[in-house]
Amino acid sequence: IYVKNWSSFDDYAAMPEVKENWMLTNEKLKNTNNGKVMHCLPVRRNVELSDEIMDGENSIIYQQAKNRIFSVQAVFSEILDELNSK
């Protein structure tokens, strides 16, 4: 389950209205077959995801963040290699 709030580029800095039923909770997660929860971070705790979800056994958010570090390093390495070869 990939949780993310979306908004237009024009409204990027605006705080969207918080709807109580928007937040993912354990109660909603029970409707899945042991679903794993992802988020690209930063996250607004207890607005998008409850603490129980963020810190729970179904969260792979921190693993996802760690993997993103390696992905960014690989992209930067390719860019620098290309620049150095010119």
mmCIF file of N, CA and C in Angstrom, residues 14-77:
data_model
loop_
_atom_site.group_PDB
_atom_site.id
_atom_site.type_symbol
_atom_site.label_atom_id
_atom_site.label_comp_id
_atom_site.label_asym_id
_atom_site.label_seq_id
_atom_site.Cartn_x
_atom_site.Cartn_y
_atom_site.Cartn_z
ATOM 1 N N ALA A 14 0.559 24.659 0.083
ATOM 2 C CA ALA A 14 -0.684 24.767 0.846
ATOM 3 C C ALA A 14 -0.927 23.493 1.647
ATOM 4 N N MET A 15 -1.454 23.665 2.833
ATOM 5 C CA MET A 15 -1.818 22.514 3.654
ATOM 6 C C MET A 15 -3.234 22.093 3.279
ATOM 7 N N PRO A 16 -3.376 20.903 2.709
ATOM 8 C CA PRO A 16 -4.718 20.467 2.320
ATOM 9 C C PRO A 16 -5.586 20.200 3.549
ATOM 10 N N GLU A 17 -6.868 20.298 3.338
ATOM 11 C CA GLU A 17 -7.807 19.990 4.413
ATOM 12 C C GLU A 17 -7.592 18.546 4.856
ATOM 13 N N VAL A 18 -7.532 18.347 6.149
ATOM 14 C CA VAL A 18 -7.321 17.007 6.690
ATOM 15 C C VAL A 18 -8.676 16.355 6.908
ATOM 16 N N LYS A 19 -8.866 15.238 6.266
ATOM 17 C CA LYS A 19 -10.110 14.493 6.432
ATOM 18 C C LYS A 19 -9.829 13.308 7.349
ATOM 19 N N GLU A 20 -10.657 13.149 8.336
ATOM 20 C CA GLU A 20 -10.436 12.130 9.356
ATOM 21 C C GLU A 20 -10.342 10.727 8.771
ATOM 22 N N ASN A 21 -11.090 10.453 7.714
ATOM 23 C CA ASN A 21 -11.101 9.096 7.162
ATOM 24 C C ASN A 21 -9.949 8.849 6.186
ATOM 25 N N TRP A 22 -9.089 9.844 5.963
ATOM 26 C CA TRP A 22 -7.981 9.702 5.014
ATOM 27 C C TRP A 22 -6.844 8.867 5.599
ATOM 28 N N MET A 23 -6.598 8.981 6.895
ATOM 29 C CA MET A 23 -5.448 8.339 7.518
ATOM 30 C C MET A 23 -5.553 6.809 7.479
ATOM 31 N N LEU A 24 -4.432 6.174 7.112
ATOM 32 C CA LEU A 24 -4.373 4.712 7.144
ATOM 33 C C LEU A 24 -4.129 4.259 8.577
ATOM 34 N N THR A 25 -4.960 3.358 9.040
ATOM 35 C CA THR A 25 -4.868 2.824 10.399
ATOM 36 C C THR A 25 -4.816 1.303 10.344
ATOM 37 N N ASN A 26 -4.515 0.692 11.480
ATOM 38 C CA ASN A 26 -4.519 -0.771 11.544
ATOM 39 C C ASN A 26 -5.890 -1.337 11.195
ATOM 40 N N GLU A 27 -6.932 -0.641 11.583
ATOM 41 C CA GLU A 27 -8.291 -1.109 11.281
ATOM 42 C C GLU A 27 -8.495 -1.224 9.769
ATOM 43 N N LYS A 28 -8.022 -0.254 9.018
ATOM 44 C CA LYS A 28 -8.134 -0.305 7.555
ATOM 45 C C LYS A 28 -7.174 -1.332 6.969
ATOM 46 N N LEU A 29 -5.998 -1.459 7.562
ATOM 47 C CA LEU A 29 -5.003 -2.408 7.058
ATOM 48 C C LEU A 29 -5.486 -3.852 7.202
ATOM 49 N N LYS A 30 -6.376 -4.095 8.150
ATOM 50 C CA LYS A 30 -6.921 -5.446 8.333
ATOM 51 C C LYS A 30 -7.696 -5.928 7.103
ATOM 52 N N ASN A 31 -8.099 -5.011 6.237
ATOM 53 C CA ASN A 31 -8.830 -5.371 5.015
ATOM 54 C C ASN A 31 -7.918 -5.899 3.915
ATOM 55 N N THR A 32 -6.621 -5.949 4.169
ATOM 56 C CA THR A 32 -5.664 -6.448 3.181
ATOM 57 C C THR A 32 -5.210 -7.846 3.574
ATOM 58 N N ASN A 33 -4.490 -8.471 2.691
ATOM 59 C CA ASN A 33 -3.905 -9.777 2.971
ATOM 60 C C ASN A 33 -2.462 -9.554 3.428
ATOM 61 N N ASN A 34 -2.313 -9.020 4.651
ATOM 62 C CA ASN A 34 -0.992 -8.737 5.219
ATOM 63 C C ASN A 34 -0.235 -7.719 4.362
ATOM 64 N N GLY A 35 -0.945 -6.672 3.909
ATOM 65 C CA GLY A 35 -0.345 -5.656 3.041
ATOM 66 C C GLY A 35 0.829 -4.947 3.687
ATOM 67 N N LYS A 36 1.798 -4.593 2.871
ATOM 68 C CA LYS A 36 2.960 -3.828 3.320
ATOM 69 C C LYS A 36 2.713 -2.361 2.998
ATOM 70 N N VAL A 37 3.173 -1.487 3.867
ATOM 71 C CA VAL A 37 2.909 -0.061 3.744
ATOM 72 C C VAL A 37 4.186 0.673 3.354
ATOM 73 N N MET A 38 4.056 1.524 2.319
ATOM 74 C CA MET A 38 5.176 2.330 1.847
ATOM 75 C C MET A 38 4.773 3.805 1.857
ATOM 76 N N HIS A 39 5.778 4.670 1.941
ATOM 77 C CA HIS A 39 5.578 6.119 1.833
ATOM 78 C C HIS A 39 6.911 6.721 1.439
ATOM 79 N N CYS A 40 6.894 7.710 0.555
ATOM 80 C CA CYS A 40 8.152 8.272 0.049
ATOM 81 C C CYS A 40 8.814 9.245 1.028
ATOM 82 N N LEU A 41 8.141 9.605 2.105
ATOM 83 C CA LEU A 41 8.644 10.518 3.124
ATOM 84 C C LEU A 41 8.910 11.903 2.532
ATOM 85 N N PRO A 42 8.806 12.944 3.293
ATOM 86 C CA PRO A 42 8.414 12.955 4.695
ATOM 87 C C PRO A 42 6.912 12.682 4.840
ATOM 88 N N VAL A 43 6.553 12.210 5.996
ATOM 89 C CA VAL A 43 5.166 11.860 6.267
ATOM 90 C C VAL A 43 4.652 12.709 7.427
ATOM 91 N N ARG A 44 3.385 13.015 7.385
ATOM 92 C CA ARG A 44 2.753 13.699 8.515
ATOM 93 C C ARG A 44 2.116 12.622 9.385
ATOM 94 N N ARG A 45 2.826 12.283 10.466
ATOM 95 C CA ARG A 45 2.340 11.237 11.376
ATOM 96 C C ARG A 45 0.971 11.611 11.927
ATOM 97 N N ASN A 46 0.148 10.601 12.007
ATOM 98 C CA ASN A 46 -1.210 10.739 12.535
ATOM 99 C C ASN A 46 -2.078 11.692 11.712
ATOM 100 N N VAL A 47 -1.651 11.933 10.454
ATOM 101 C CA VAL A 47 -2.482 12.616 9.469
ATOM 102 C C VAL A 47 -2.624 11.695 8.264
ATOM 103 N N GLU A 48 -1.474 11.253 7.711
ATOM 104 C CA GLU A 48 -1.495 10.304 6.597
ATOM 105 C C GLU A 48 -1.449 8.867 7.112
ATOM 106 N N LEU A 49 -0.577 8.644 8.076
ATOM 107 C CA LEU A 49 -0.393 7.303 8.653
ATOM 108 C C LEU A 49 -0.406 7.404 10.169
ATOM 109 N N SER A 50 -1.054 6.460 10.806
ATOM 110 C CA SER A 50 -1.042 6.439 12.265
ATOM 111 C C SER A 50 0.316 5.938 12.755
ATOM 112 N N ASP A 51 0.643 6.275 13.988
ATOM 113 C CA ASP A 51 1.889 5.782 14.586
ATOM 114 C C ASP A 51 1.958 4.260 14.522
ATOM 115 N N GLU A 52 0.830 3.602 14.772
ATOM 116 C CA GLU A 52 0.802 2.136 14.778
ATOM 117 C C GLU A 52 1.166 1.565 13.406
ATOM 118 N N ILE A 53 0.841 2.273 12.341
ATOM 119 C CA ILE A 53 1.202 1.836 10.992
ATOM 120 C C ILE A 53 2.672 2.132 10.723
ATOM 121 N N MET A 54 3.099 3.368 11.011
ATOM 122 C CA MET A 54 4.493 3.771 10.754
ATOM 123 C C MET A 54 5.486 2.837 11.439
ATOM 124 N N ASP A 55 5.198 2.473 12.664
ATOM 125 C CA ASP A 55 6.131 1.691 13.467
ATOM 126 C C ASP A 55 5.770 0.214 13.529
ATOM 127 N N GLY A 56 4.758 -0.190 12.783
ATOM 128 C CA GLY A 56 4.273 -1.566 12.847
ATOM 129 C C GLY A 56 5.040 -2.524 11.960
ATOM 130 N N GLU A 57 4.724 -3.788 12.105
ATOM 131 C CA GLU A 57 5.429 -4.852 11.375
ATOM 132 C C GLU A 57 5.132 -4.846 9.879
ATOM 133 N N ASN A 58 4.077 -4.180 9.452
ATOM 134 C CA ASN A 58 3.745 -4.134 8.026
ATOM 135 C C ASN A 58 4.368 -2.933 7.312
ATOM 136 N N SER A 59 5.059 -2.093 8.063
ATOM 137 C CA SER A 59 5.699 -0.923 7.475
ATOM 138 C C SER A 59 7.048 -1.301 6.883
ATOM 139 N N ILE A 60 7.239 -0.939 5.604
ATOM 140 C CA ILE A 60 8.559 -1.079 4.977
ATOM 141 C C ILE A 60 9.048 0.304 4.541
ATOM 142 N N ILE A 61 8.563 1.317 5.225
ATOM 143 C CA ILE A 61 8.877 2.706 4.895
ATOM 144 C C ILE A 61 10.360 2.996 5.064
ATOM 145 N N TYR A 62 10.959 2.550 6.155
ATOM 146 C CA TYR A 62 12.373 2.861 6.398
ATOM 147 C C TYR A 62 13.272 2.063 5.462
ATOM 148 N N GLN A 63 12.890 0.857 5.127
ATOM 149 C CA GLN A 63 13.633 0.069 4.132
ATOM 150 C C GLN A 63 13.560 0.765 2.776
ATOM 151 N N GLN A 64 12.394 1.276 2.439
ATOM 152 C CA GLN A 64 12.212 2.009 1.187
ATOM 153 C C GLN A 64 13.118 3.242 1.155
ATOM 154 N N ALA A 65 13.193 3.981 2.253
ATOM 155 C CA ALA A 65 14.049 5.171 2.313
ATOM 156 C C ALA A 65 15.517 4.793 2.152
ATOM 157 N N LYS A 66 15.927 3.713 2.788
ATOM 158 C CA LYS A 66 17.313 3.249 2.664
ATOM 159 C C LYS A 66 17.616 2.857 1.216
ATOM 160 N N ASN A 67 16.702 2.151 0.580
ATOM 161 C CA ASN A 67 16.903 1.758 -0.815
ATOM 162 C C ASN A 67 16.988 2.972 -1.731
ATOM 163 N N ARG A 68 16.248 4.013 -1.407
ATOM 164 C CA ARG A 68 16.289 5.219 -2.235
ATOM 165 C C ARG A 68 17.670 5.868 -2.191
ATOM 166 N N ILE A 69 18.340 5.789 -1.054
ATOM 167 C CA ILE A 69 19.702 6.326 -0.954
ATOM 168 C C ILE A 69 20.600 5.658 -1.984
ATOM 169 N N PHE A 70 20.544 4.334 -2.066
ATOM 170 C CA PHE A 70 21.394 3.607 -3.013
ATOM 171 C C PHE A 70 21.021 3.932 -4.456
ATOM 172 N N SER A 71 19.751 4.103 -4.721
ATOM 173 C CA SER A 71 19.305 4.458 -6.075
ATOM 174 C C SER A 71 19.837 5.825 -6.481
ATOM 175 N N VAL A 72 19.742 6.783 -5.584
ATOM 176 C CA VAL A 72 20.231 8.131 -5.869
ATOM 177 C C VAL A 72 21.742 8.115 -6.068
ATOM 178 N N GLN A 73 22.456 7.343 -5.251
ATOM 179 C CA GLN A 73 23.908 7.236 -5.416
ATOM 180 C C GLN A 73 24.263 6.683 -6.793
ATOM 181 N N ALA A 74 23.534 5.697 -7.254
ATOM 182 C CA ALA A 74 23.807 5.103 -8.566
ATOM 183 C C ALA A 74 23.554 6.107 -9.685
ATOM 184 N N VAL A 75 22.479 6.866 -9.580
ATOM 185 C CA VAL A 75 22.175 7.876 -10.598
ATOM 186 C C VAL A 75 23.260 8.950 -10.612
ATOM 187 N N PHE A 76 23.637 9.444 -9.442
ATOM 188 C CA PHE A 76 24.699 10.457 -9.377
ATOM 189 C C PHE A 76 26.014 9.929 -9.924
ATOM 190 N N SER A 77 26.323 8.693 -9.636
ATOM 191 C CA SER A 77 27.555 8.088 -10.143
ATOM 192 C C SER A 77 27.564 8.079 -11.670
#
